[in-house]
mmCIF file of C-alpha atoms and ligand atoms in Angstrom:
data_model
loop_
_atom_site.group_PDB
_atom_site.id
_atom_site.type_symbol
_atom_site.label_atom_id
_atom_site.label_comp_id
_atom_site.label_asym_id
_atom_site.label_seq_id
_atom_site.Cartn_x
_atom_site.Cartn_y
_atom_site.Cartn_z
ATOM 1 C CA MET A 165 -10.866 20.634 -33.393
ATOM 2 C CA PRO A 166 -11.052 20.561 -29.579
ATOM 3 C CA LYS A 167 -10.703 23.690 -28.152
ATOM 4 C CA ARG A 168 -7.784 25.076 -26.112
ATOM 5 C CA PRO A 169 -8.574 25.634 -22.612
ATOM 6 C CA SER A 170 -7.063 28.632 -22.344
ATOM 7 C CA ASP A 171 -9.216 29.953 -25.102
ATOM 8 C CA VAL A 172 -12.065 28.616 -23.342
ATOM 9 C CA THR A 173 -11.727 30.373 -19.981
ATOM 10 C CA HIS A 174 -10.786 33.984 -19.222
ATOM 11 C CA ALA A 175 -10.658 33.619 -15.787
ATOM 12 C CA PRO A 176 -8.362 36.270 -14.010
ATOM 13 C CA ILE A 177 -4.934 34.848 -13.037
ATOM 14 C CA SER A 178 -5.266 34.165 -9.172
ATOM 15 C CA HIS A 179 -3.628 36.410 -6.807
ATOM 16 C CA SER A 180 -2.033 33.300 -5.363
ATOM 17 C CA THR A 181 -0.872 31.927 -8.867
ATOM 18 C CA ASP A 182 0.414 35.636 -9.778
ATOM 19 C CA ALA A 183 3.659 36.295 -7.901
ATOM 20 C CA ARG A 184 7.273 36.689 -8.740
ATOM 21 C CA ALA A 185 10.394 33.755 -7.521
ATOM 22 C CA PRO A 186 11.692 35.379 -4.283
ATOM 23 C CA MET A 187 14.946 36.792 -4.243
ATOM 24 C CA PRO A 188 17.786 34.568 -3.105
ATOM 25 C CA ASP A 189 18.378 36.410 0.242
ATOM 26 C CA GLU A 190 14.124 36.655 1.097
ATOM 27 C CA PRO A 191 12.403 34.214 3.578
ATOM 28 C CA THR A 192 9.604 32.607 1.909
ATOM 29 C CA PRO A 193 6.904 30.648 2.549
ATOM 30 C CA LEU A 194 7.604 28.660 -0.521
ATOM 31 C CA LEU A 195 10.830 27.392 0.908
ATOM 32 C CA GLY A 196 9.267 26.983 4.641
ATOM 33 C CA ASN A 197 10.038 30.637 5.380
ATOM 34 C CA ARG A 198 13.793 30.045 4.401
ATOM 35 C CA THR A 199 15.693 32.112 1.864
ATOM 36 C CA PRO A 200 16.327 30.288 -1.713
ATOM 37 C CA ARG A 201 20.123 30.332 -0.389
ATOM 38 C CA GLN A 202 19.124 28.481 2.168
ATOM 39 C CA PHE A 203 17.299 25.837 0.656
ATOM 40 C CA MET A 204 19.562 25.756 -2.299
ATOM 41 C CA ARG A 205 22.545 24.891 0.137
ATOM 42 C CA ARG A 206 20.991 22.314 2.592
ATOM 43 C CA TYR A 207 18.406 21.089 0.078
ATOM 44 C CA TRP A 208 18.775 21.120 -3.677
ATOM 45 C CA GLN A 209 20.053 18.135 -5.006
ATOM 46 C CA LYS A 210 20.658 16.937 -1.648
ATOM 47 C CA LYS A 211 17.693 15.841 0.491
ATOM 48 C CA PRO A 212 14.020 16.232 0.106
ATOM 49 C CA LEU A 213 11.920 18.886 2.112
ATOM 50 C CA LEU A 214 8.139 18.848 2.996
ATOM 51 C CA ILE A 215 6.865 22.242 3.086
ATOM 52 C CA ARG A 216 3.579 23.096 5.084
ATOM 53 C CA GLN A 217 1.373 25.693 2.984
ATOM 54 C CA ALA A 218 4.215 26.931 0.396
ATOM 55 C CA ILE A 219 1.425 28.447 -1.351
ATOM 56 C CA PRO A 220 -1.353 29.447 1.203
ATOM 57 C CA GLY A 221 -4.855 29.276 -0.080
ATOM 58 C CA LEU A 222 -3.890 27.913 -3.613
ATOM 59 C CA ALA A 223 -6.151 26.793 -5.480
ATOM 60 C CA ALA A 224 -5.770 24.482 -8.899
ATOM 61 C CA PRO A 225 -4.510 26.725 -11.775
ATOM 62 C CA LEU A 226 -7.125 24.451 -13.972
ATOM 63 C CA ALA A 227 -10.065 23.066 -13.271
ATOM 64 C CA ARG A 228 -10.371 19.377 -13.869
ATOM 65 C CA ASP A 229 -12.029 19.733 -17.487
ATOM 66 C CA GLU A 230 -9.607 22.127 -18.438
ATOM 67 C CA LEU A 231 -6.837 19.952 -18.148
ATOM 68 C CA PHE A 232 -8.710 16.634 -19.718
ATOM 69 C CA ALA A 233 -9.534 19.194 -22.593
ATOM 70 C CA LEU A 234 -5.427 19.849 -22.766
ATOM 71 C CA ALA A 235 -5.121 16.166 -22.802
ATOM 72 C CA ASP A 236 -7.174 16.303 -26.054
ATOM 73 C CA LEU A 237 -4.879 18.471 -28.198
ATOM 74 C CA ASP A 238 -2.168 16.624 -30.551
ATOM 75 C CA ASP A 239 0.560 19.141 -29.392
ATOM 76 C CA VAL A 240 0.149 18.188 -25.843
ATOM 77 C CA GLU A 241 1.882 15.239 -24.270
ATOM 78 C CA SER A 242 -0.276 13.213 -21.824
ATOM 79 C CA ARG A 243 -0.267 9.982 -20.083
ATOM 80 C CA LEU A 244 -3.143 7.944 -18.671
ATOM 81 C CA ILE A 245 -2.224 5.523 -16.196
ATOM 82 C CA THR A 246 -4.648 3.300 -14.555
ATOM 83 C CA HIS A 247 -4.412 0.730 -11.623
ATOM 84 C CA PHE A 248 -7.475 -1.246 -12.294
ATOM 85 C CA ARG A 249 -7.790 -4.976 -11.010
ATOM 86 C CA ASN A 250 -4.280 -4.328 -9.670
ATOM 87 C CA ALA A 251 -2.885 -4.385 -12.976
ATOM 88 C CA TRP A 252 -0.684 -1.393 -14.029
ATOM 89 C CA ASN A 253 -1.510 -0.107 -17.489
ATOM 90 C CA LEU A 254 -0.060 3.095 -19.531
ATOM 91 C CA GLU A 255 -1.780 4.801 -22.505
ATOM 92 C CA HIS A 256 -0.064 8.002 -24.394
ATOM 93 C CA GLY A 257 -2.335 10.665 -25.526
ATOM 94 C CA PRO A 258 -4.081 12.719 -27.198
ATOM 95 C CA PHE A 259 -7.259 11.633 -25.328
ATOM 96 C CA ALA A 260 -11.136 12.925 -26.585
ATOM 97 C CA PRO A 261 -12.679 13.317 -23.105
ATOM 98 C CA ASP A 262 -14.881 10.513 -23.415
ATOM 99 C CA GLU A 263 -11.686 8.139 -23.790
ATOM 100 C CA LEU A 264 -10.877 8.887 -20.403
ATOM 101 C CA PRO A 265 -12.213 6.670 -17.395
ATOM 102 C CA SER A 266 -15.287 7.843 -15.501
ATOM 103 C CA VAL A 267 -14.094 10.665 -12.977
ATOM 104 C CA LYS A 268 -16.314 7.966 -10.403
ATOM 105 C CA LYS A 269 -13.897 5.049 -11.150
ATOM 106 C CA ARG A 270 -11.191 4.323 -8.992
ATOM 107 C CA GLU A 271 -7.532 4.041 -9.166
ATOM 108 C CA TRP A 272 -6.622 6.228 -12.201
ATOM 109 C CA THR A 273 -4.435 9.340 -13.020
ATOM 110 C CA LEU A 274 -3.854 11.491 -16.031
ATOM 111 C CA LEU A 275 -0.694 13.381 -16.386
ATOM 112 C CA VAL A 276 -0.279 16.134 -18.664
ATOM 113 C CA GLN A 277 3.139 17.472 -19.563
ATOM 114 C CA GLY A 278 4.045 21.193 -20.314
ATOM 115 C CA VAL A 279 1.065 22.730 -19.019
ATOM 116 C CA ASN A 280 3.092 26.242 -18.506
ATOM 117 C CA LEU A 281 3.102 26.306 -22.292
ATOM 118 C CA HIS A 282 -0.541 26.334 -22.537
ATOM 119 C CA ASP A 283 -2.031 28.332 -19.681
ATOM 120 C CA ASP A 284 -0.627 31.482 -18.210
ATOM 121 C CA ARG A 285 -2.015 30.523 -14.919
ATOM 122 C CA ALA A 286 0.288 27.373 -15.026
ATOM 123 C CA HIS A 287 3.047 29.559 -16.190
ATOM 124 C CA ALA A 288 2.902 31.724 -13.545
ATOM 125 C CA LEU A 289 3.061 29.527 -10.985
ATOM 126 C CA MET A 290 6.174 27.739 -12.486
ATOM 127 C CA ASN A 291 7.836 31.519 -12.690
ATOM 128 C CA ARG A 292 7.625 31.392 -8.829
ATOM 129 C CA PHE A 293 10.320 28.489 -9.157
ATOM 130 C CA ARG A 294 12.650 30.910 -11.075
ATOM 131 C CA PHE A 295 15.035 31.389 -8.269
ATOM 132 C CA ILE A 296 16.508 28.353 -9.999
ATOM 133 C CA PRO A 297 17.928 29.212 -13.729
ATOM 134 C CA ASP A 298 15.643 28.973 -16.691
ATOM 135 C CA ALA A 299 18.850 26.749 -17.951
ATOM 136 C CA ARG A 300 17.581 23.988 -15.362
ATOM 137 C CA LEU A 301 13.678 24.343 -15.302
ATOM 138 C CA ASP A 302 11.587 22.144 -17.323
ATOM 139 C CA ASP A 303 8.132 22.036 -17.081
ATOM 140 C CA LEU A 304 5.191 22.129 -14.837
ATOM 141 C CA MET A 305 3.262 18.873 -15.032
ATOM 142 C CA ILE A 306 0.017 18.599 -13.713
ATOM 143 C CA SER A 307 -1.646 15.018 -12.321
ATOM 144 C CA TYR A 308 -5.478 14.588 -11.682
ATOM 145 C CA ALA A 309 -6.135 11.144 -10.086
ATOM 146 C CA THR A 310 -9.353 9.668 -8.852
ATOM 147 C CA ASP A 311 -9.139 7.989 -5.311
ATOM 148 C CA GLY A 312 -6.422 5.475 -4.768
ATOM 149 C CA GLY A 313 -4.789 6.467 -8.524
ATOM 150 C CA GLY A 314 -1.476 7.055 -8.480
ATOM 151 C CA VAL A 315 1.774 6.117 -10.759
ATOM 152 C CA GLY A 316 3.247 3.603 -8.352
ATOM 153 C CA ALA A 317 6.559 3.740 -6.423
ATOM 154 C CA HIS A 318 9.048 4.568 -8.582
ATOM 155 C CA PHE A 319 11.904 7.268 -8.573
ATOM 156 C CA ASP A 320 13.279 10.094 -10.830
ATOM 157 C CA SER A 321 16.220 11.319 -12.174
ATOM 158 C CA TYR A 322 15.447 14.984 -11.834
ATOM 159 C CA ASP A 323 14.693 17.212 -9.078
ATOM 160 C CA VAL A 324 10.887 17.761 -8.369
ATOM 161 C CA PHE A 325 8.679 20.119 -6.827
ATOM 162 C CA LEU A 326 5.119 18.235 -5.757
ATOM 163 C CA LEU A 327 2.699 20.914 -5.233
ATOM 164 C CA GLN A 328 -0.942 19.931 -3.896
ATOM 165 C CA VAL A 329 -3.238 21.801 -5.605
ATOM 166 C CA HIS A 330 -6.452 19.926 -4.859
ATOM 167 C CA GLY A 331 -7.677 17.347 -2.549
ATOM 168 C CA LYS A 332 -5.169 15.094 -0.793
ATOM 169 C CA ARG A 333 -2.490 12.899 -1.628
ATOM 170 C CA ARG A 334 -0.393 10.261 0.412
ATOM 171 C CA TRP A 335 3.233 10.759 -0.129
ATOM 172 C CA ARG A 336 5.788 7.946 1.150
ATOM 173 C CA ILE A 337 9.166 8.575 0.508
ATOM 174 C CA GLY A 338 12.475 6.710 1.233
ATOM 175 C CA ALA A 339 16.382 6.878 0.295
ATOM 176 C CA GLN A 340 16.754 3.440 -0.611
ATOM 177 C CA ARG A 341 19.811 1.896 -2.558
ATOM 178 C CA ASP A 342 17.793 -0.765 -4.564
ATOM 179 C CA LEU A 343 16.323 1.308 -7.348
ATOM 180 C CA SER A 344 15.742 -2.017 -9.764
ATOM 181 C CA LEU A 345 12.360 -1.390 -11.647
ATOM 182 C CA ASN A 346 9.713 -4.051 -11.996
ATOM 183 C CA PRO A 347 10.852 -5.831 -15.327
ATOM 184 C CA ASP A 348 7.159 -6.840 -16.520
ATOM 185 C CA LEU A 349 5.435 -3.658 -16.083
ATOM 186 C CA PRO A 350 4.897 -0.702 -18.643
ATOM 187 C CA LEU A 351 5.615 1.906 -16.547
ATOM 188 C CA LYS A 352 8.675 2.724 -14.052
ATOM 189 C CA VAL A 353 7.785 0.586 -10.741
ATOM 190 C CA LEU A 354 10.188 -0.079 -7.946
ATOM 191 C CA GLN A 355 10.505 -3.756 -7.312
ATOM 192 C CA HIS A 356 11.185 -3.300 -3.460
ATOM 193 C CA PHE A 357 9.733 -0.204 -2.101
ATOM 194 C CA GLU A 358 10.633 0.827 1.774
ATOM 195 C CA PRO A 359 9.280 3.998 2.721
ATOM 196 C CA GLU A 360 10.811 6.004 5.552
ATOM 197 C CA GLU A 361 8.544 8.888 5.538
ATOM 198 C CA GLU A 362 5.333 9.467 4.915
ATOM 199 C CA TRP A 363 2.707 12.733 4.680
ATOM 200 C CA VAL A 364 -0.751 13.582 3.483
ATOM 201 C CA LEU A 365 -0.654 16.783 1.429
ATOM 202 C CA GLU A 366 -3.245 19.368 1.200
ATOM 203 C CA PRO A 367 -3.899 22.139 -1.352
ATOM 204 C CA GLY A 368 -0.930 24.556 -1.120
ATOM 205 C CA ASP A 369 1.256 21.480 0.727
ATOM 206 C CA MET A 370 4.477 20.802 -1.089
ATOM 207 C CA LEU A 371 7.220 18.084 -1.392
ATOM 208 C CA TYR A 372 10.837 18.462 -2.490
ATOM 209 C CA LEU A 373 12.795 15.757 -4.120
ATOM 210 C CA PRO A 374 15.974 15.342 -5.226
ATOM 211 C CA PRO A 375 16.890 12.797 -8.146
ATOM 212 C CA HIS A 376 16.741 9.068 -7.085
ATOM 213 C CA ILE A 377 14.535 9.370 -3.846
ATOM 214 C CA ALA A 378 11.912 6.442 -4.133
ATOM 215 C CA HIS A 379 8.260 8.026 -3.849
ATOM 216 C CA ASP A 380 4.906 6.931 -4.162
ATOM 217 C CA GLY A 381 1.760 9.305 -3.951
ATOM 218 C CA VAL A 382 -1.366 8.076 -3.601
ATOM 219 C CA ALA A 383 -4.737 10.035 -4.150
ATOM 220 C CA GLU A 384 -6.987 10.483 -1.244
ATOM 221 C CA GLY A 385 -10.506 10.894 -2.856
ATOM 222 C CA GLU A 386 -10.235 13.150 -6.404
ATOM 223 C CA CYS A 387 -6.713 15.132 -6.415
ATOM 224 C CA MET A 388 -4.514 17.280 -8.864
ATOM 225 C CA THR A 389 -1.037 17.775 -8.164
ATOM 226 C CA CYS A 390 1.147 20.040 -9.949
ATOM 227 C CA SER A 391 5.039 18.987 -10.581
ATOM 228 C CA ILE A 392 7.489 21.596 -11.152
ATOM 229 C CA GLY A 393 10.265 19.421 -12.969
ATOM 230 C CA PHE A 394 14.134 20.202 -14.068
ATOM 231 C CA ARG A 395 16.115 19.293 -16.665
ATOM 232 C CA ALA A 396 19.357 17.241 -16.427
ATOM 233 C CA PRO A 397 20.918 16.014 -19.857
ATOM 234 C CA SER A 398 22.973 13.178 -19.447
ATOM 235 C CA GLU A 399 26.712 13.340 -20.282
ATOM 236 C CA HIS A 400 25.823 11.030 -23.004
ATOM 237 C CA GLU A 401 23.384 13.416 -24.369
ATOM 238 C CA LEU A 402 25.632 16.444 -23.816
ATOM 239 C CA THR A 403 28.816 14.911 -25.453
ATOM 240 C CA ALA A 404 26.640 13.891 -28.756
ATOM 241 C CA GLN A 405 24.607 16.996 -28.857
ATOM 242 C CA PHE A 406 27.742 18.727 -28.617
ATOM 243 C CA LEU A 407 29.836 17.043 -31.131
ATOM 244 C CA TYR A 408 26.765 17.461 -33.788
ATOM 245 C CA HIS A 409 27.119 21.083 -32.674
ATOM 246 C CA LEU A 410 30.681 20.942 -33.732
ATOM 247 C CA ALA A 411 29.941 19.427 -36.827
ATOM 248 C CA GLU A 412 27.368 21.952 -37.485
ATOM 249 C CA ARG A 413 29.779 24.773 -36.898
ATOM 250 C CA MET A 414 32.195 23.106 -39.615
ATOM 251 C CA SER A 415 29.833 22.904 -42.046
ATOM 252 C CA ASP A 416 29.307 26.679 -41.597
ATOM 253 C CA THR A 417 32.706 27.345 -42.717
ATOM 254 C CA GLN A 418 33.030 24.858 -45.706
ATOM 255 C CA ASP A 419 34.935 27.147 -48.003
ATOM 256 C CA THR A 420 38.124 27.711 -45.428
ATOM 257 C CA PRO A 421 41.431 25.693 -46.765
ATOM 258 C CA LYS A 422 41.328 23.457 -43.744
ATOM 259 C CA ALA A 423 37.562 22.707 -43.887
ATOM 260 C CA ASN A 424 38.135 21.243 -47.670
ATOM 261 C CA ALA A 425 41.458 19.250 -46.567
ATOM 262 C CA ARG A 426 41.094 15.780 -47.237
ATOM 263 C CA TYR A 427 42.719 12.655 -46.214
ATOM 264 C CA ARG A 428 45.874 11.749 -48.098
ATOM 265 C CA ASP A 429 48.199 8.797 -48.328
ATOM 266 C CA PRO A 430 51.530 10.090 -50.795
ATOM 267 C CA ASN A 431 53.468 7.520 -49.462
ATOM 268 C CA GLN A 432 50.779 4.322 -49.447
ATOM 269 C CA GLU A 433 52.640 0.970 -50.451
ATOM 270 C CA PRO A 434 51.333 -1.601 -52.559
ATOM 271 C CA VAL A 435 49.428 -4.311 -50.381
ATOM 272 C CA GLU A 436 49.224 -8.136 -50.139
ATOM 273 C CA HIS A 437 46.058 -7.963 -48.250
ATOM 274 C CA PRO A 438 43.715 -5.334 -49.370
ATOM 275 C CA ALA A 439 41.139 -6.221 -47.027
ATOM 276 C CA ALA A 440 43.196 -5.285 -43.994
ATOM 277 C CA LEU A 441 42.584 -1.661 -42.835
ATOM 278 C CA PRO A 442 46.005 0.323 -42.771
ATOM 279 C CA ALA A 443 47.510 1.144 -39.647
ATOM 280 C CA MET A 444 48.596 4.689 -41.088
ATOM 281 C CA LEU A 445 44.975 5.585 -41.788
ATOM 282 C CA THR A 446 43.422 4.802 -38.423
ATOM 283 C CA GLU A 447 46.843 6.909 -37.320
ATOM 284 C CA ARG A 448 46.129 9.930 -39.890
ATOM 285 C CA VAL A 449 42.546 9.986 -38.901
ATOM 286 C CA GLY A 450 43.403 9.904 -35.255
ATOM 287 C CA ALA A 451 45.606 13.166 -35.982
ATOM 288 C CA ILE A 452 43.032 14.781 -37.720
ATOM 289 C CA LEU A 453 40.276 14.680 -34.951
ATOM 290 C CA ALA A 454 42.732 15.520 -32.575
ATOM 291 C CA ASN A 455 43.251 18.829 -34.327
ATOM 292 C CA VAL A 456 39.293 19.306 -34.005
ATOM 293 C CA ASP A 457 39.754 22.194 -31.877
ATOM 294 C CA TRP A 458 36.731 23.867 -29.373
ATOM 295 C CA ASP A 459 36.868 26.603 -26.354
ATOM 296 C CA GLU A 460 34.900 27.673 -23.830
ATOM 297 C CA THR A 461 32.731 29.997 -26.276
ATOM 298 C CA ASP A 462 31.728 26.947 -28.158
ATOM 299 C CA VAL A 463 30.513 25.264 -25.401
ATOM 300 C CA ALA A 464 28.516 28.270 -24.316
ATOM 301 C CA GLN A 465 27.156 28.597 -27.941
ATOM 302 C CA PHE A 466 25.956 25.334 -28.086
ATOM 303 C CA LEU A 467 24.448 25.035 -24.527
ATOM 304 C CA GLY A 468 22.780 28.425 -25.182
ATOM 305 C CA SER A 469 21.066 27.432 -28.499
ATOM 306 C CA TYR A 470 20.444 23.548 -26.907
ATOM 307 C CA LEU A 471 18.656 24.760 -23.879
ATOM 308 C CA SER A 472 16.750 27.554 -25.698
ATOM 309 C CA GLU A 473 15.453 24.619 -28.360
ATOM 310 C CA PRO A 474 11.820 24.358 -27.569
ATOM 311 C CA LYS A 475 10.590 20.814 -27.301
ATOM 312 C CA SER A 476 9.789 19.399 -30.564
ATOM 313 C CA ASN A 477 6.078 19.087 -30.347
ATOM 314 C CA VAL A 478 6.129 22.953 -29.694
ATOM 315 C CA VAL A 479 4.204 25.394 -32.088
ATOM 316 C CA PHE A 480 4.279 29.150 -32.014
ATOM 317 C CA ASP A 481 1.291 30.862 -32.830
ATOM 318 C CA PRO A 482 2.019 33.954 -34.882
ATOM 319 C CA PRO A 483 -0.890 36.862 -34.849
ATOM 320 C CA GLU A 484 -3.344 35.969 -37.415
ATOM 321 C CA ARG A 485 -3.725 39.829 -38.481
ATOM 322 C CA PRO A 486 -0.390 41.326 -37.553
ATOM 323 C CA LEU A 487 0.180 44.882 -36.693
ATOM 324 C CA ASN A 488 2.487 46.773 -39.310
ATOM 325 C CA GLU A 489 5.841 47.550 -37.686
ATOM 326 C CA ASP A 490 4.593 51.232 -36.470
ATOM 327 C CA LYS A 491 1.258 49.805 -34.972
ATOM 328 C CA PHE A 492 3.317 47.387 -33.174
ATOM 329 C CA VAL A 493 5.501 50.032 -31.469
ATOM 330 C CA GLN A 494 2.542 52.181 -30.819
ATOM 331 C CA ARG A 495 0.933 49.491 -29.112
ATOM 332 C CA ALA A 496 3.999 48.049 -27.120
ATOM 333 C CA LYS A 497 4.499 51.911 -25.980
ATOM 334 C CA LYS A 498 1.129 51.897 -24.216
ATOM 335 C CA SER A 499 0.760 48.343 -22.987
ATOM 336 C CA GLY A 500 4.600 46.888 -23.015
ATOM 337 C CA ILE A 501 5.399 43.445 -24.562
ATOM 338 C CA LYS A 502 5.987 40.181 -22.841
ATOM 339 C CA LEU A 503 7.539 36.601 -23.893
ATOM 340 C CA ASP A 504 5.230 34.342 -25.069
ATOM 341 C CA ARG A 505 4.887 31.303 -22.631
ATOM 342 C CA LYS A 506 6.835 29.261 -25.062
ATOM 343 C CA THR A 507 9.425 31.113 -25.765
ATOM 344 C CA ILE A 508 12.921 30.364 -24.428
ATOM 345 C CA LEU A 509 15.292 33.572 -23.991
ATOM 346 C CA LEU A 510 18.759 33.074 -22.667
ATOM 347 C CA TYR A 511 21.947 34.940 -22.805
ATOM 348 C CA ASN A 512 25.425 35.119 -21.582
ATOM 349 C CA ALA A 513 28.133 38.134 -21.663
ATOM 350 C CA LYS A 514 28.822 37.808 -25.554
ATOM 351 C CA SER A 515 25.222 36.147 -26.868
ATOM 352 C CA TYR A 516 21.954 35.777 -26.540
ATOM 353 C CA PHE A 517 19.996 32.227 -27.199
ATOM 354 C CA VAL A 518 16.280 32.887 -28.186
ATOM 355 C CA ASN A 519 14.289 29.568 -29.272
ATOM 356 C CA GLY A 520 17.330 27.493 -30.463
ATOM 357 C CA GLU A 521 19.111 30.526 -32.328
ATOM 358 C CA ALA A 522 22.260 31.889 -31.025
ATOM 359 C CA GLU A 523 22.765 35.598 -31.785
ATOM 360 C CA LYS A 524 25.543 38.250 -30.829
ATOM 361 C CA LEU A 525 24.474 40.549 -27.834
ATOM 362 C CA SER A 526 25.324 43.689 -29.296
ATOM 363 C CA ALA A 527 26.434 47.091 -26.753
ATOM 364 C CA LYS A 528 23.062 48.717 -27.696
ATOM 365 C CA ALA A 529 21.302 45.181 -27.093
ATOM 366 C CA LYS A 530 23.066 44.443 -23.700
ATOM 367 C CA LYS A 531 20.883 47.837 -22.237
ATOM 368 C CA TRP A 532 17.678 46.169 -22.734
ATOM 369 C CA LEU A 533 17.849 42.059 -23.631
ATOM 370 C CA PRO A 534 19.315 40.751 -19.997
ATOM 371 C CA GLU A 535 16.403 42.628 -18.457
ATOM 372 C CA LEU A 536 13.423 41.042 -21.270
ATOM 373 C CA ALA A 537 15.177 37.663 -20.186
ATOM 374 C CA ASP A 538 14.863 37.634 -16.469
ATOM 375 C CA SER A 539 11.356 39.566 -16.245
ATOM 376 C CA ARG A 540 10.394 37.839 -19.558
ATOM 377 C CA GLY A 541 8.720 41.280 -20.485
ATOM 378 C CA LEU A 542 9.060 45.252 -20.875
ATOM 379 C CA GLU A 543 7.168 47.255 -19.271
ATOM 380 C CA ALA A 544 5.394 50.152 -21.662
ATOM 381 C CA LYS A 545 7.226 53.007 -19.989
ATOM 382 C CA ARG A 546 10.657 51.159 -20.300
ATOM 383 C CA PHE A 547 9.663 50.438 -23.731
ATOM 384 C CA VAL A 548 9.414 54.082 -24.036
ATOM 385 C CA THR A 549 12.813 54.849 -23.140
ATOM 386 C CA LEU A 550 14.178 51.948 -25.394
ATOM 387 C CA THR A 551 12.478 53.104 -28.872
ATOM 388 C CA ASP A 552 15.038 55.233 -30.237
ATOM 389 C CA ASP A 553 16.958 51.959 -30.765
ATOM 390 C CA SER A 554 15.372 50.926 -34.202
ATOM 391 C CA ALA A 555 17.360 47.848 -34.329
ATOM 392 C CA MET A 556 15.721 46.898 -30.854
ATOM 393 C CA THR A 557 12.113 47.713 -32.031
ATOM 394 C CA SER A 558 12.847 45.782 -35.552
ATOM 395 C CA LEU A 559 14.387 42.663 -33.556
ATOM 396 C CA LEU A 560 11.219 42.521 -31.161
ATOM 397 C CA TYR A 561 8.749 43.193 -34.417
ATOM 398 C CA GLU A 562 10.290 40.184 -36.091
ATOM 399 C CA TRP A 563 9.471 38.402 -32.615
ATOM 400 C CA TYR A 564 6.054 39.290 -32.565
ATOM 401 C CA ARG A 565 5.362 38.210 -36.228
ATOM 402 C CA ALA A 566 6.711 35.129 -35.053
ATOM 403 C CA GLY A 567 4.689 34.459 -32.404
ATOM 404 C CA TRP A 568 7.596 34.701 -30.189
ATOM 405 C CA ILE A 569 6.143 38.057 -28.130
ATOM 406 C CA GLN A 570 3.068 39.359 -27.305
ATOM 407 C CA ILE A 571 1.260 42.646 -26.741
ATOM 408 C CA ASP A 572 -2.028 42.960 -24.924
ATOM 409 C CA PRO A 573 -4.324 43.212 -27.873
ATOM 410 C CA SER A 574 -6.896 45.336 -25.901
ATOM 411 C CA ALA A 575 -4.473 48.261 -25.097
HETATM 412 C C1 LIG B 64 1.813 12.357 -9.974
HETATM 413 O O1 LIG B 64 1.456 13.339 -9.923
HETATM 414 O O2 LIG B 64 0.991 11.484 -10.014
HETATM 415 C C2 LIG B 64 3.226 11.765 -10.222
HETATM 416 C C3 LIG B 64 4.364 12.756 -9.838
HETATM 417 C C4 LIG B 64 5.595 11.914 -9.272
HETATM 418 O O3 LIG B 64 5.880 11.007 -8.337
HETATM 419 O O4 LIG B 64 6.515 12.427 -10.019
HETATM 420 CO CO1 LIG B 65 8.132 10.743 -9.616
#
């Protein structure tokens, strides 16, 4: 059983990765001394932006071997892309370290998805981008490449911040219309790439790209790049998932007379053509479907559950020897609590959504849950002021037992 990198090293989180997201009107080096509001208005989903020294002094959140160790795990999504002898090849992980090419060999790259779920340093780095709603943030991917390595010229359907964390990478980008892909390759590579701009990025430099900008990043020597990626479900996916959600909601109310109503045809005439689908049947079913009702609350309930659902490969690690509830409360009063890296907690005015489950946001929970969700934790002092709410402590205890929240084991 390969060891998890975060179990292997206990490196302190460096000051450069342990930082909060800037406030909306706070100028920040992360965005080239622009405020998040200026960035969102001028660049987000609109045009590329190169930011030199977005995070000055930034070191790679993971060492090369730590990244390779992650790529060896079953619950981590990884890909190996090689470009040996001018031929593109793609393989999916997990990869044992001896299944990866030698680091001395040129032109290969390893991509490890969702590193923020497995490593605190990567998670802290991604949290700098929480001036964009969590509902849009997807994950932090790390790519490792040897000299000349890359994934070919391509485009993505999502916004991305490409943050150089080790070595150098030459990026070429272009806003071309022709996005046709080479059909003979195992990965997305553009048939014709027409770069318009070119830069070499060094550690701490960052390139923001909106969707559909053609780009090609080639390592100059050994290099590592973090991609902070966003999620934007297709309209087709949203519609299909919402209809599924509605069907589930209906099966929850199965005992109501409406849910039990069935198709009836007391006026059906005898037929000469038994195989013909009766027009009346189509009409009636159309009327039944037109009667399916949903409103904004259903949409919000659906979105909250759908967007807080962990990816299918996510596994929580409940504590092996959990504290009892009293001890848990005592410990949390001393050290505070924090959401596990893998926990997704969203809320709106009426409900909260945790790891795919929707719950009503009670008046009492309004006092602390939005705060817990936004700061992904409650400090010890704050926890103490809330402990007379036994509903809160028992709910958080349940989450602790499920591995959804953590308390500092050393406190
Ligand atoms: C990479 O980091 O090698 C690829 C990232 C991308 O172009 O989307
Ligand atoms: Co890309």
